[in-house]
Amino acid sequence: MFSSVGLFKEVHCPETQPCLLPNCIFAHRKIHNDKKRDIVQAQLSVPPGDDEAAKEDDGIDSANGARKKRRISISGKDETVRVESGERARNGNLKTTDSNDGVRNGELRGEGGRKKVSVRRSRDISPPPVRSPNARASNFAFVQKDKVEVQSTIPVSSNAGTPPAKKAVVESLNPRLLPHPPTSHAIRLKLITMLHQHMTRLNEEVKRSDDPSKPVVELSAQELVEAALSEEEKFAKQNPLVYSNIVRLRIAALKKMKVSAWISERLKQIAAEKPRDAPSAPKTPKIIDTGLSSREEIALLPRLFAKQEALIKHGYIPVAPSEEDIEQARKGVEAAQGWEQCDRCKTRFQVFPGRRAEDGALTTGGTCLYHPARPRRPTGETTDKSHKEQYYPCCNDNVGISTGCTPSDTHVFKISEAKRLALVMPFMETPPNPSLESDGAVCFDCEMGYTTQGMELIRLTATSWADGSKLVDVLVRPLGEILDLNSRFSGVWPKDFASATPHSTSSTTTAGHLQLVDSPSAARDLLFSHLTPTTPLIGHALENDLNAARILHPCIIDSVVLYPHPRGLPLRFGLKLLLKKYLERDIQMGGALGHDSAEDARAAGELIRLKVAEVWKGLKRDGWTVKAGEFFSPLPRAA
C-alpha cells in the first residue's frame, strides 16, 4: 500500500467550509486575517480605530495570526457565546439566554463595565451561502462561551424570481465537432488558425481605412473567430475528400487579398444573408394555362394513359380472378378460421364476421396500440454518411423502441390479394354506355374504412374534368360490420352516417349531409353511369380506389405514374406534396378531421392539366398545330 500523506494537499476539500474532520487530507481555503477582520467588523460593527480590541474580539492572535478562543467575563462567569445568522434573525439585536444584568439592550460588557462589542449592525448583511440540510451545524459559529444569539435581517432581492438572462455562446478557436471529420484535429486547428490570422489582418486594415462601408464590414473579435470556424466547417462538409487543398487555396487567396477585395466580399456575404425574422412572402398559386379549349385538352389525354406494365408495377389488378382462384381463396379463409394480422400493429387476432355467437364480439386481441404516421428518416447534410435511425413523426419516437402512441378499440386488417377481394365482392369491367351523351373525362377518388371483411369502400366521389363539377358523391354502407372508419384519413365520421339520407336521383343533397347507398356495388353502378370503356379515368394512386370498388378500367391516368419519385418504387409522392411542389396549393389541411375525397379528385385533375400543358408545349416545339379541335403533325421535310 502507498502512503496518502500529502497526495491530496493541493486538492480542495469536497466539504469546503462545513468540513469538520480534525485531520482532513484535502486542502482548505484560508481566509486572510485582514479579510476576516472586515467580515467581523461588517457584522458586529467593531470600531475600526480599536484594532487590538477587534483582533481580540475576533479571536485572532496579533503575534502569529492564529485563531484563539475569546473569553467574555459576565459577572465573573464564563459562558459560550453562539452567533446565529439566517432567516431566524429579525431585529439585528444581540439576545442572551442568561438573565444576568451584565447584558442589557444588546450590549456585551467586559470587566470594568467598558463596552467592548456593539452588536447592533450598521448596514445590511449579505445572506449566508445555501448549504445542504446535513450541514445545519455549520450555520452556527461557536466563537464564545456564552449563549448569545446575534440575529440579522436578510435583505431579499427584488428580482429574485426573474430568471437570469442567457449568456451568448462564446466560441474559441477550436474546430467544431463533425460526425466525420476530413482530417485530424491537429491539422484542422492549424488551418483554422491560419484562416483566422489572415482574416484578422484584413479586418485591421478595414479599421484603418476610410471606406464608407466600414461600420458594416468591420468584425469584432468573436465574429472573426466564428467566421473562421464557419468557413472551415463549410469546406469540411462540402468537400471532405479535397479538404486540405481547398483550405490551403483559401488561405493563399486571403494572404494575397487587398482590403478592397475583402470589403467587396464581405458586402456580398451580408447581402446574401437572409434576415431570420423576416417572414417569407406567401407564394401565389400557379394558374394553369394550357392554351387549349376543353375539347382539345381531352383530345390530348390519351397521350397520358398509363401502360399496362406500369399499372401492374403499381399494384393494379389487370384481369378478374378466375373461379378456381376464388375457390382456392374460400378454402384458405375457412382453414384460417378468421385469424388475420393487424394492419396497424402487426398483431395476430381473430375476426368474426356476423359476430361471435357466445358474446357477440367482432374481434379478439383487445386494444390496438399503433403509430398512425409512417416512419421517416431524418434529413441532413448530403455529405453526412452516418447512419440515422428512422422515427415516427406522430410522436418522434425511434422505430423499434416505441410500441405505439395511438390506441384503438380493436385490431383491423386489409386484404390485398385479388382472389380474396373477389371472394368478398366480384370484379367488374366498365360496361358500354350508349346513353352517355359526351365522352369526357372523370376524376375519381374513394375513401375506405376497416370492417370484418377487410378494408371496404365507405365513400365514392367522381367529378368532371376539368371544370370540377360533382358527378357522384355518396356514402357507402359496407358489406361487413364496421370496425374502424379510419376517420383520421377518410374524413368519414359516425355522425356522417347518422345524418345521411337514402340515395335518390330526384332528391338533392343538403349542405353538409351526403346520401347513402346500400352497398359498394350500388355505388359502382352510379360511377358506371358516367363512364364508358374509353373514358379517361383520372386520379392519384387509383389502384386502391379501383380495388375497393372492384372496377377494371382500361383507360387510366394516374398522377403517381406521371410524377414518379426519383428513387423509384416503392417510394412515391403524396398528393398533398405534389400540389404544393408544382402548383403552390395547399390541400388536406383538415388535420385530424381527415381528407375530402372531392378535394382530392379535383387536385389530381389539376395535376393532369399541368401535364397536358407540358405535352402541348412539346408538341408545338416539334411543329404540331391545332385547328378546330384537331391536332396536325408537322409536314415531312423534303429530301
XYZ file of C-alpha atoms in Angstrom:
639
model
C 0.000 0.000 0.000
C 1.178 3.543 -0.689
C 1.044 6.415 1.733
C -1.697 9.013 1.159
C 0.052 11.703 3.179
C 0.477 14.810 1.077
C -1.063 13.348 -2.089
C -4.217 15.440 -1.838
C -2.875 18.577 -0.224
C -3.402 20.563 -3.444
C -6.958 19.245 -3.975
C -9.772 21.331 -2.498
C -11.840 19.568 0.102
C -15.262 18.449 -1.253
C -16.895 19.572 2.014
C -15.400 23.118 1.668
C -16.264 25.237 4.733
C -18.536 22.709 6.558
C -15.650 20.187 6.798
C -15.390 19.113 10.474
C -12.736 16.429 10.168
C -9.829 17.103 12.549
C -7.222 15.600 10.185
C -8.604 16.107 6.675
C -6.149 15.078 3.897
C -7.528 17.671 1.458
C -6.626 21.335 1.147
C -8.861 24.013 2.709
C -9.156 27.580 1.504
C -7.894 30.011 4.184
C -9.336 33.448 4.683
C -6.802 36.205 5.108
C -6.721 37.801 8.525
C -7.475 41.273 7.197
C -10.400 39.962 5.151
C -11.712 38.065 8.124
C -11.483 41.187 10.250
C -13.501 43.114 7.633
C -16.213 40.468 7.732
C -16.446 40.601 11.526
C -16.493 44.405 11.505
C -19.284 44.403 8.925
C -21.417 42.040 11.020
C -20.663 43.366 14.505
C -19.664 46.981 13.723
C -16.331 46.848 15.535
C -14.837 50.356 15.887
C -12.087 50.483 13.241
C -9.799 52.512 15.478
C -9.540 49.847 18.146
C -7.529 47.314 16.127
C -6.227 45.426 19.094
C -9.687 45.088 20.599
C -11.042 43.963 17.259
C -8.379 41.308 16.892
C -9.039 40.147 20.391
C -12.796 40.015 19.773
C -12.281 38.071 16.540
C -10.252 35.512 18.317
C -7.101 36.310 16.265
C -3.661 36.373 17.814
C -1.847 39.506 16.692
C 1.521 37.829 17.130
C 1.182 34.802 14.859
C -2.231 35.240 13.243
C -3.554 32.007 14.724
C -7.159 31.739 15.916
C -7.636 31.574 19.625
C -10.665 31.267 21.830
C -12.194 34.510 23.095
C -13.487 34.781 26.585
C -16.025 37.293 27.852
C -16.421 37.739 31.529
C -20.013 38.435 32.538
C -20.423 38.813 36.330
C -17.497 36.532 36.863
C -18.995 33.743 34.733
C -17.602 32.308 31.523
C -20.284 31.228 29.079
C -20.207 30.064 25.453
C -21.431 32.702 23.003
C -23.248 31.417 19.918
C -23.692 33.707 16.899
C -26.624 32.780 14.685
C -27.449 34.196 11.244
C -30.190 33.351 8.798
C -33.911 33.683 8.457
C -34.443 33.321 12.202
C -32.818 36.739 12.667
C -35.291 39.598 12.808
C -34.283 42.764 14.692
C -30.495 42.785 14.445
C -30.092 42.861 18.267
C -27.943 40.682 20.433
C -30.035 38.478 22.686
C -28.903 36.281 25.533
C -30.440 33.427 27.356
C -28.672 34.497 30.535
C -30.677 36.880 32.805
C -27.559 38.483 34.259
C -27.568 42.274 34.488
C -24.212 42.421 32.738
C -26.035 42.161 29.383
C -28.564 44.899 28.631
C -30.128 46.158 25.381
C -27.928 44.143 23.092
C -24.563 45.023 24.647
C -21.734 42.928 25.952
C -19.802 44.490 28.844
C -16.411 43.214 29.891
C -14.543 43.764 33.103
C -14.766 47.341 34.414
C -18.086 47.909 32.575
C -16.366 49.118 29.402
C -18.398 48.409 26.246
C -16.284 46.005 24.237
C -18.559 44.992 21.374
C -21.563 46.762 19.875
C -23.725 44.101 18.294
C -26.307 46.335 16.619
C -25.450 46.214 12.913
C -24.950 49.433 10.916
C -25.779 48.016 7.393
C -27.468 45.055 5.704
C -25.718 41.736 5.965
C -25.383 39.523 2.903
C -27.381 36.266 3.077
C -25.382 33.205 4.096
C -24.424 30.652 1.466
C -27.005 27.952 0.744
C -25.941 24.635 2.177
C -27.327 21.174 2.353
C -29.564 20.138 5.240
C -26.783 17.855 6.500
C -24.639 20.917 7.181
C -27.043 22.635 9.578
C -24.410 22.620 12.277
C -22.176 24.832 10.112
C -24.749 27.631 10.197
C -23.694 28.403 13.752
C -20.224 29.636 14.623
C -19.227 28.942 18.194
C -16.943 31.857 18.906
C -17.663 32.471 22.599
C -18.787 30.533 25.602
C -21.968 32.400 26.446
C -25.347 31.546 24.812
C -25.818 34.820 22.987
C -27.656 34.889 19.644
C -26.904 37.546 17.020
C -29.981 37.997 14.796
C -29.853 39.808 11.475
C -32.403 40.626 8.822
C -31.547 39.224 5.382
C -32.493 41.585 2.535
C -34.410 39.853 -0.256
C -33.576 40.800 -3.832
C -36.470 42.404 -5.687
C -35.790 40.403 -8.873
C -35.276 37.056 -7.188
C -37.954 35.415 -9.318
C -36.572 36.716 -12.574
C -34.511 34.059 -14.407
C -31.023 35.152 -15.371
C -30.510 36.190 -18.967
C -28.858 33.605 -21.183
C -25.289 34.384 -21.979
C -24.202 34.433 -25.583
C -22.200 31.386 -26.594
C -18.546 32.347 -26.905
C -16.593 30.090 -29.238
C -12.875 29.536 -29.066
C -10.562 28.963 -31.975
C -11.166 25.228 -31.831
C -12.557 23.096 -34.716
C -16.250 22.363 -34.456
C -17.322 18.793 -33.834
C -18.213 16.875 -37.001
C -19.540 13.295 -37.259
C -16.932 12.507 -39.936
C -14.020 14.964 -39.840
C -11.990 15.071 -43.063
C -8.623 15.008 -41.261
C -7.078 15.023 -37.810
C -7.864 17.616 -35.170
C -4.315 18.988 -35.205
C -4.384 19.721 -38.944
C -7.817 21.311 -38.710
C -6.662 23.504 -35.827
C -3.578 24.615 -37.764
C -5.629 25.541 -40.835
C -8.249 27.390 -38.762
C -5.515 29.370 -37.043
C -4.085 30.433 -40.396
C -7.524 31.415 -41.689
C -8.184 33.463 -38.583
C -4.768 35.119 -38.812
C -5.296 36.429 -42.346
C -8.903 37.432 -41.648
C -7.724 39.406 -38.644
C -5.114 41.179 -40.766
C -7.704 42.197 -43.346
C -10.109 43.298 -40.629
C -7.427 45.535 -39.091
C -6.830 47.118 -42.486
C -10.573 47.798 -42.739
C -10.458 49.599 -39.382
C -7.649 51.851 -40.639
C -9.359 52.559 -43.968
C -11.735 55.395 -44.776
C -14.229 53.273 -46.652
C -17.860 54.397 -46.013
C -18.970 50.791 -45.511
C -16.508 50.235 -42.659
C -19.182 50.125 -39.880
C -20.989 47.341 -41.721
C -17.987 45.317 -42.854
C -15.917 45.506 -39.678
C -15.955 42.383 -37.482
C -15.454 42.005 -33.754
C -13.003 39.544 -32.234
C -15.717 36.925 -31.623
C -17.167 37.401 -35.114
C -13.740 36.782 -36.603
C -13.489 33.502 -34.699
C -16.967 32.457 -35.854
C -16.170 33.424 -39.469
C -13.035 31.275 -39.482
C -14.843 28.326 -37.871
C -17.833 28.567 -40.231
C -15.678 28.743 -43.346
C -13.584 25.758 -42.275
C -16.727 23.793 -41.356
C -18.250 24.508 -44.767
C -15.173 23.149 -46.557
C -15.105 20.082 -44.280
C -18.731 19.182 -45.019
C -18.958 20.015 -48.713
C -15.544 18.805 -49.928
C -14.155 16.302 -47.419
C -12.004 14.470 -49.975
C -10.068 17.566 -51.080
C -10.487 19.454 -47.832
C -6.819 20.291 -47.234
C -6.237 21.552 -50.763
C -9.300 23.821 -50.731
C -8.488 25.334 -47.338
C -4.877 25.985 -48.334
C -6.023 27.666 -51.547
C -8.370 29.830 -49.494
C -5.525 30.760 -47.131
C -3.312 31.700 -50.089
C -6.111 33.851 -51.531
C -6.592 35.654 -48.206
C -2.869 36.184 -47.920
C -2.739 37.987 -51.291
C -6.127 39.723 -50.920
C -6.293 43.502 -50.773
C -8.550 45.341 -48.396
C -10.830 46.488 -51.240
C -11.433 42.898 -52.322
C -12.102 41.878 -48.711
C -14.676 44.665 -48.315
C -16.371 43.638 -51.564
C -16.508 40.008 -50.423
C -17.931 40.965 -47.040
C -20.646 43.086 -48.658
C -21.677 40.141 -50.837
C -21.877 37.890 -47.782
C -24.030 40.407 -45.925
C -26.350 40.784 -48.924
C -26.717 37.004 -49.215
C -27.665 36.565 -45.568
C -31.432 36.369 -45.215
C -32.842 38.011 -42.093
C -34.147 35.337 -39.749
C -37.065 37.398 -38.527
C -38.215 38.476 -41.984
C -41.345 36.457 -42.851
C -41.299 34.777 -46.231
C -43.818 36.211 -48.662
C -46.656 33.781 -49.438
C -46.381 32.337 -52.916
C -49.240 32.852 -55.326
C -50.903 29.614 -56.503
C -49.913 28.794 -60.035
C -52.593 29.284 -62.681
C -52.604 26.601 -65.353
C -52.992 27.929 -68.884
C -52.751 25.214 -71.495
C -53.709 27.493 -74.400
C -56.287 24.900 -75.459
C -60.025 24.513 -75.185
C -61.643 21.849 -73.015
C -62.288 19.663 -76.042
C -58.677 19.997 -77.180
C -57.370 19.185 -73.718
C -59.463 15.989 -73.638
C -58.097 15.089 -77.067
C -54.549 15.086 -75.637
C -55.397 12.871 -72.649
C -54.780 9.545 -74.493
C -51.103 10.522 -74.652
C -51.051 10.279 -70.822
C -52.649 6.831 -70.488
C -50.582 4.550 -68.266
C -49.168 1.453 -69.883
C -50.207 -1.967 -68.652
C -46.721 -2.837 -67.363
C -46.570 0.343 -65.277
C -50.017 -0.318 -63.823
C -49.060 -3.818 -62.732
C -45.906 -2.486 -61.007
C -48.068 -0.014 -59.074
C -50.430 -2.721 -57.798
C -53.278 -2.571 -60.327
C -55.256 -5.755 -60.995
C -55.336 -6.186 -64.799
C -57.874 -9.031 -65.062
C -60.505 -10.523 -62.786
C -59.504 -13.675 -60.858
C -60.785 -16.991 -62.207
C -63.340 -19.165 -60.461
C -60.583 -21.615 -59.476
C -58.638 -18.836 -57.746
C -61.733 -17.641 -55.900
C -62.488 -21.200 -54.727
C -58.922 -21.583 -53.501
C -59.265 -18.349 -51.533
C -62.500 -19.604 -49.977
C -60.809 -22.776 -48.727
C -57.931 -20.735 -47.306
C -60.287 -18.449 -45.379
C -62.156 -21.424 -43.946
C -58.917 -23.062 -42.842
C -57.671 -19.858 -41.209
C -60.818 -19.733 -39.023
C -60.834 -15.935 -39.057
C -57.232 -15.374 -37.968
C -55.696 -12.244 -39.512
C -52.746 -9.927 -38.976
C -53.454 -6.391 -37.783
C -52.721 -3.827 -40.490
C -51.529 -1.334 -37.845
C -49.612 -3.130 -35.072
C -48.996 -6.472 -36.887
C -50.601 -8.463 -34.061
C -52.352 -11.748 -34.855
C -56.032 -11.664 -33.924
C -59.281 -13.394 -34.813
C -62.197 -11.738 -36.572
C -65.842 -12.923 -36.512
C -67.986 -11.725 -39.447
C -71.590 -11.647 -38.215
C -70.337 -11.565 -34.572
C -69.335 -14.456 -32.333
C -72.304 -16.430 -31.068
C -71.093 -16.673 -27.448
C -70.687 -12.982 -26.642
C -71.319 -11.042 -29.857
C -67.660 -9.994 -30.227
C -66.316 -8.930 -33.606
C -62.602 -9.409 -32.912
C -60.164 -10.689 -30.316
C -56.853 -9.245 -29.158
C -58.099 -6.298 -27.132
C -56.847 -2.770 -27.691
C -54.612 -1.962 -30.646
C -51.680 0.415 -29.958
C -50.116 1.745 -33.159
C -48.461 4.683 -34.935
C -50.785 6.480 -37.383
C -47.882 8.014 -39.356
C -45.380 6.158 -41.481
C -41.757 6.079 -40.310
C -39.348 8.615 -41.766
C -35.598 9.026 -41.847
C -34.113 12.329 -40.651
C -32.797 14.581 -43.388
C -29.328 16.068 -43.025
C -26.306 17.192 -44.937
C -25.649 15.372 -48.199
C -22.062 14.722 -47.103
C -23.136 13.230 -43.790
C -22.988 9.468 -44.351
C -23.669 8.481 -40.765
C -26.499 6.075 -40.048
C -29.705 7.779 -38.992
C -32.460 5.899 -37.203
C -35.966 6.097 -38.612
C -38.581 7.780 -36.450
C -42.340 8.186 -36.310
C -43.390 11.805 -36.993
C -46.586 11.313 -34.983
C -44.684 11.008 -31.690
C -40.986 11.433 -32.695
C -40.094 8.027 -31.213
C -37.458 5.898 -32.925
C -38.534 2.839 -34.870
C -38.041 -0.323 -32.855
C -38.264 1.410 -29.470
C -41.861 2.634 -29.249
C -44.716 0.146 -29.401
C -47.263 2.794 -30.391
C -48.731 6.143 -29.476
C -52.391 5.885 -30.546
C -54.840 3.387 -29.049
C -57.758 1.839 -30.906
C -60.600 -0.273 -29.569
C -59.966 -3.157 -31.964
C -57.460 -4.580 -34.386
C -58.076 -4.213 -38.135
C -56.844 -5.927 -41.281
C -56.547 -5.300 -45.014
C -56.856 -7.679 -47.969
C -54.573 -7.162 -50.968
C -54.839 -10.437 -52.898
C -57.125 -10.240 -55.924
C -58.704 -13.653 -55.282
C -59.641 -12.769 -51.699
C -61.017 -9.402 -52.825
C -63.107 -11.189 -55.458
C -64.344 -13.615 -52.788
C -65.943 -10.701 -50.895
C -67.216 -8.880 -53.986
C -66.550 -9.804 -57.647
C -64.634 -7.524 -60.020
C -66.432 -5.957 -62.946
C -65.159 -4.338 -66.131
C -66.544 -0.969 -67.217
C -69.589 -1.749 -69.382
C -70.522 0.101 -72.588
C -72.779 3.107 -72.028
C -74.616 4.126 -75.207
C -76.797 6.591 -73.295
C -73.821 8.737 -72.306
C -74.061 11.970 -74.326
C -70.467 13.199 -74.144
C -67.316 11.176 -73.793
C -65.436 13.466 -71.390
C -63.007 12.644 -68.600
C -63.810 11.777 -64.996
C -61.768 12.377 -61.822
C -62.265 9.649 -59.258
C -61.485 9.173 -55.560
C -62.668 6.852 -52.802
C -62.421 6.653 -49.026
C -62.094 3.340 -47.250
C -62.706 2.043 -43.719
C -61.997 -1.195 -41.839
C -64.714 -3.821 -41.464
C -64.910 -7.522 -40.679
C -64.365 -8.082 -44.430
C -61.140 -6.084 -44.574
C -60.805 -2.547 -45.926
C -64.033 -1.620 -47.689
C -65.423 1.314 -49.644
C -67.308 3.860 -47.474
C -67.364 6.935 -49.761
C -67.189 7.338 -53.544
C -66.705 10.653 -55.335
C -66.448 11.466 -59.049
C -66.022 14.926 -60.612
C -65.972 16.176 -64.170
C -62.607 17.018 -65.709
C -61.567 19.754 -65.978
C -64.300 22.038 -64.560
C -64.505 20.033 -61.278
C -68.303 19.760 -61.074
C -69.578 16.854 -58.967
C -70.962 13.807 -60.744
C -71.227 11.342 -57.833
C -70.612 11.845 -54.098
C -72.234 9.261 -51.841
C -71.597 7.382 -48.621
C -71.481 3.599 -48.945
C -72.786 1.018 -46.497
C -70.087 -1.686 -46.400
C -70.733 -5.419 -46.557
C -69.093 -6.251 -43.222
C -69.587 -4.870 -39.752
C -67.620 -1.636 -39.265
C -64.554 -1.909 -37.028
C -62.952 1.490 -37.681
C -63.993 4.186 -40.164
C -60.348 5.327 -40.362
C -61.693 8.863 -39.898
C -58.236 10.367 -39.442
C -57.638 9.800 -43.156
C -61.019 9.068 -44.699
C -62.765 12.119 -43.233
C -65.892 9.987 -42.684
C -67.245 10.018 -39.127
C -70.136 8.142 -37.448
C -72.201 11.341 -37.424
C -71.990 11.437 -41.235
C -73.693 8.040 -41.461
C -76.216 9.091 -38.814
C -77.239 12.227 -40.744
C -77.096 10.679 -44.232
C -80.286 10.285 -46.271
C -81.067 7.361 -48.569
C -79.873 7.914 -52.103
C -82.440 9.147 -54.609
C -81.924 10.667 -58.041
C -84.848 13.033 -57.520
C -83.742 14.463 -54.148
C -80.920 16.962 -53.757
C -78.077 16.710 -51.257
C -78.282 19.060 -48.282
C -75.185 21.054 -47.432
C -73.051 19.019 -45.033
C -75.143 15.853 -45.488
C -74.417 13.133 -48.045
C -76.705 10.495 -49.481
C -76.190 6.840 -48.547
C -76.274 3.870 -50.900
C -76.925 0.336 -49.677
C -73.810 -1.458 -50.969
C -70.492 -0.959 -52.774
C -71.956 -2.471 -55.927
C -74.688 0.224 -55.952
C -72.030 2.937 -55.661
C -70.111 1.308 -58.518
C -73.189 1.358 -60.722
C -73.551 5.105 -60.095
C -69.987 5.630 -61.307
C -70.548 3.391 -64.351
C -73.404 5.697 -65.403
C -70.773 8.367 -66.153
C -68.184 6.093 -67.784
C -67.564 4.176 -70.976
C -64.649 1.808 -71.618
C -62.819 4.661 -73.425
C -63.452 7.378 -70.826
C -60.198 8.636 -69.255
C -60.363 7.915 -65.510
C -58.114 10.322 -63.584
C -56.864 10.102 -60.007
C -53.965 9.664 -57.618
C -52.928 6.082 -56.710
C -56.113 4.748 -58.282
C -55.185 1.096 -57.648
C -56.548 1.398 -54.089
C -59.784 3.060 -55.227
C -60.410 0.647 -58.114
C -59.686 -2.391 -55.923
C -62.072 -1.116 -53.246
C -64.826 -0.618 -55.830
C -63.819 -3.829 -57.727
C -63.544 -1.973 -61.050
C -61.435 -2.935 -64.078
C -60.992 0.053 -66.401
C -58.656 0.193 -69.410
C -58.013 3.967 -69.656
C -56.180 5.077 -66.520
C -54.333 8.362 -65.927
C -52.564 8.204 -62.555
C -50.615 11.163 -61.179
C -48.365 8.722 -59.284
C -47.219 7.266 -62.613
C -46.800 10.684 -64.260
C -44.917 12.197 -61.292
C -42.652 9.332 -60.107
C -40.308 9.501 -57.173
C -36.665 9.933 -58.274
C -35.631 6.897 -56.206
C -38.280 4.702 -57.787
C -40.811 2.315 -56.289
C -41.952 1.634 -53.629
C -41.384 5.321 -52.878
C -43.983 7.675 -54.268
C -45.025 11.295 -53.810
C -48.200 12.108 -51.934
C -50.947 14.185 -53.499
C -50.501 16.996 -50.980
C -46.791 17.279 -51.701
C -47.301 17.292 -55.482
C -49.866 20.103 -55.293
C -47.552 22.181 -53.123
C -44.496 21.495 -55.249
C -45.927 22.130 -58.710
C -48.937 24.387 -58.149
C -48.219 26.102 -54.781
C -51.599 24.989 -53.446
C -52.463 23.549 -50.055
C -54.887 20.652 -49.699
C -55.748 18.188 -46.924
C -55.413 20.930 -44.303
C -58.123 19.473 -42.070
C -55.614 17.714 -39.840
C -57.315 15.131 -37.635
C -60.641 15.813 -39.392
C -59.412 13.780 -42.366
C -59.417 14.155 -46.131
C -62.141 15.258 -48.518
C -62.481 12.893 -51.467
C -63.969 15.645 -53.664
C -60.984 17.898 -52.973
C -58.557 15.072 -53.730
C -60.303 14.228 -57.000
C -60.144 17.832 -58.232
C -56.494 18.153 -57.093
C -55.497 15.117 -59.149
C -57.283 16.642 -62.139
C -55.258 19.860 -61.774
C -52.012 17.911 -61.874
C -53.127 16.226 -65.077
C -53.957 19.613 -66.626
C -50.427 20.743 -65.806
C -49.073 17.655 -67.558
C -51.328 18.348 -70.571
C -49.813 21.825 -70.799
C -46.321 20.288 -70.810
C -47.302 17.803 -73.536
C -48.766 20.550 -75.738
C -45.668 22.685 -75.255
C -43.513 19.819 -76.502
C -45.793 19.201 -79.474
C -45.659 22.839 -80.501
C -41.885 22.734 -80.283
C -41.921 19.783 -82.684
C -44.146 21.642 -85.152
C -47.638 20.364 -84.283
C -50.628 22.599 -84.822
C -54.286 22.553 -83.762
C -57.281 23.656 -85.812
C -60.970 23.267 -84.902
C -60.159 20.879 -82.081
C -57.969 18.608 -84.238
C -54.183 18.217 -83.996
C -51.998 18.074 -87.088
C -48.477 16.700 -87.162
C -45.746 18.670 -88.927
C -45.280 18.122 -92.657
C -42.318 15.946 -93.588
C -39.324 17.848 -94.874
C -38.259 17.473 -98.491
C -35.218 15.295 -99.071
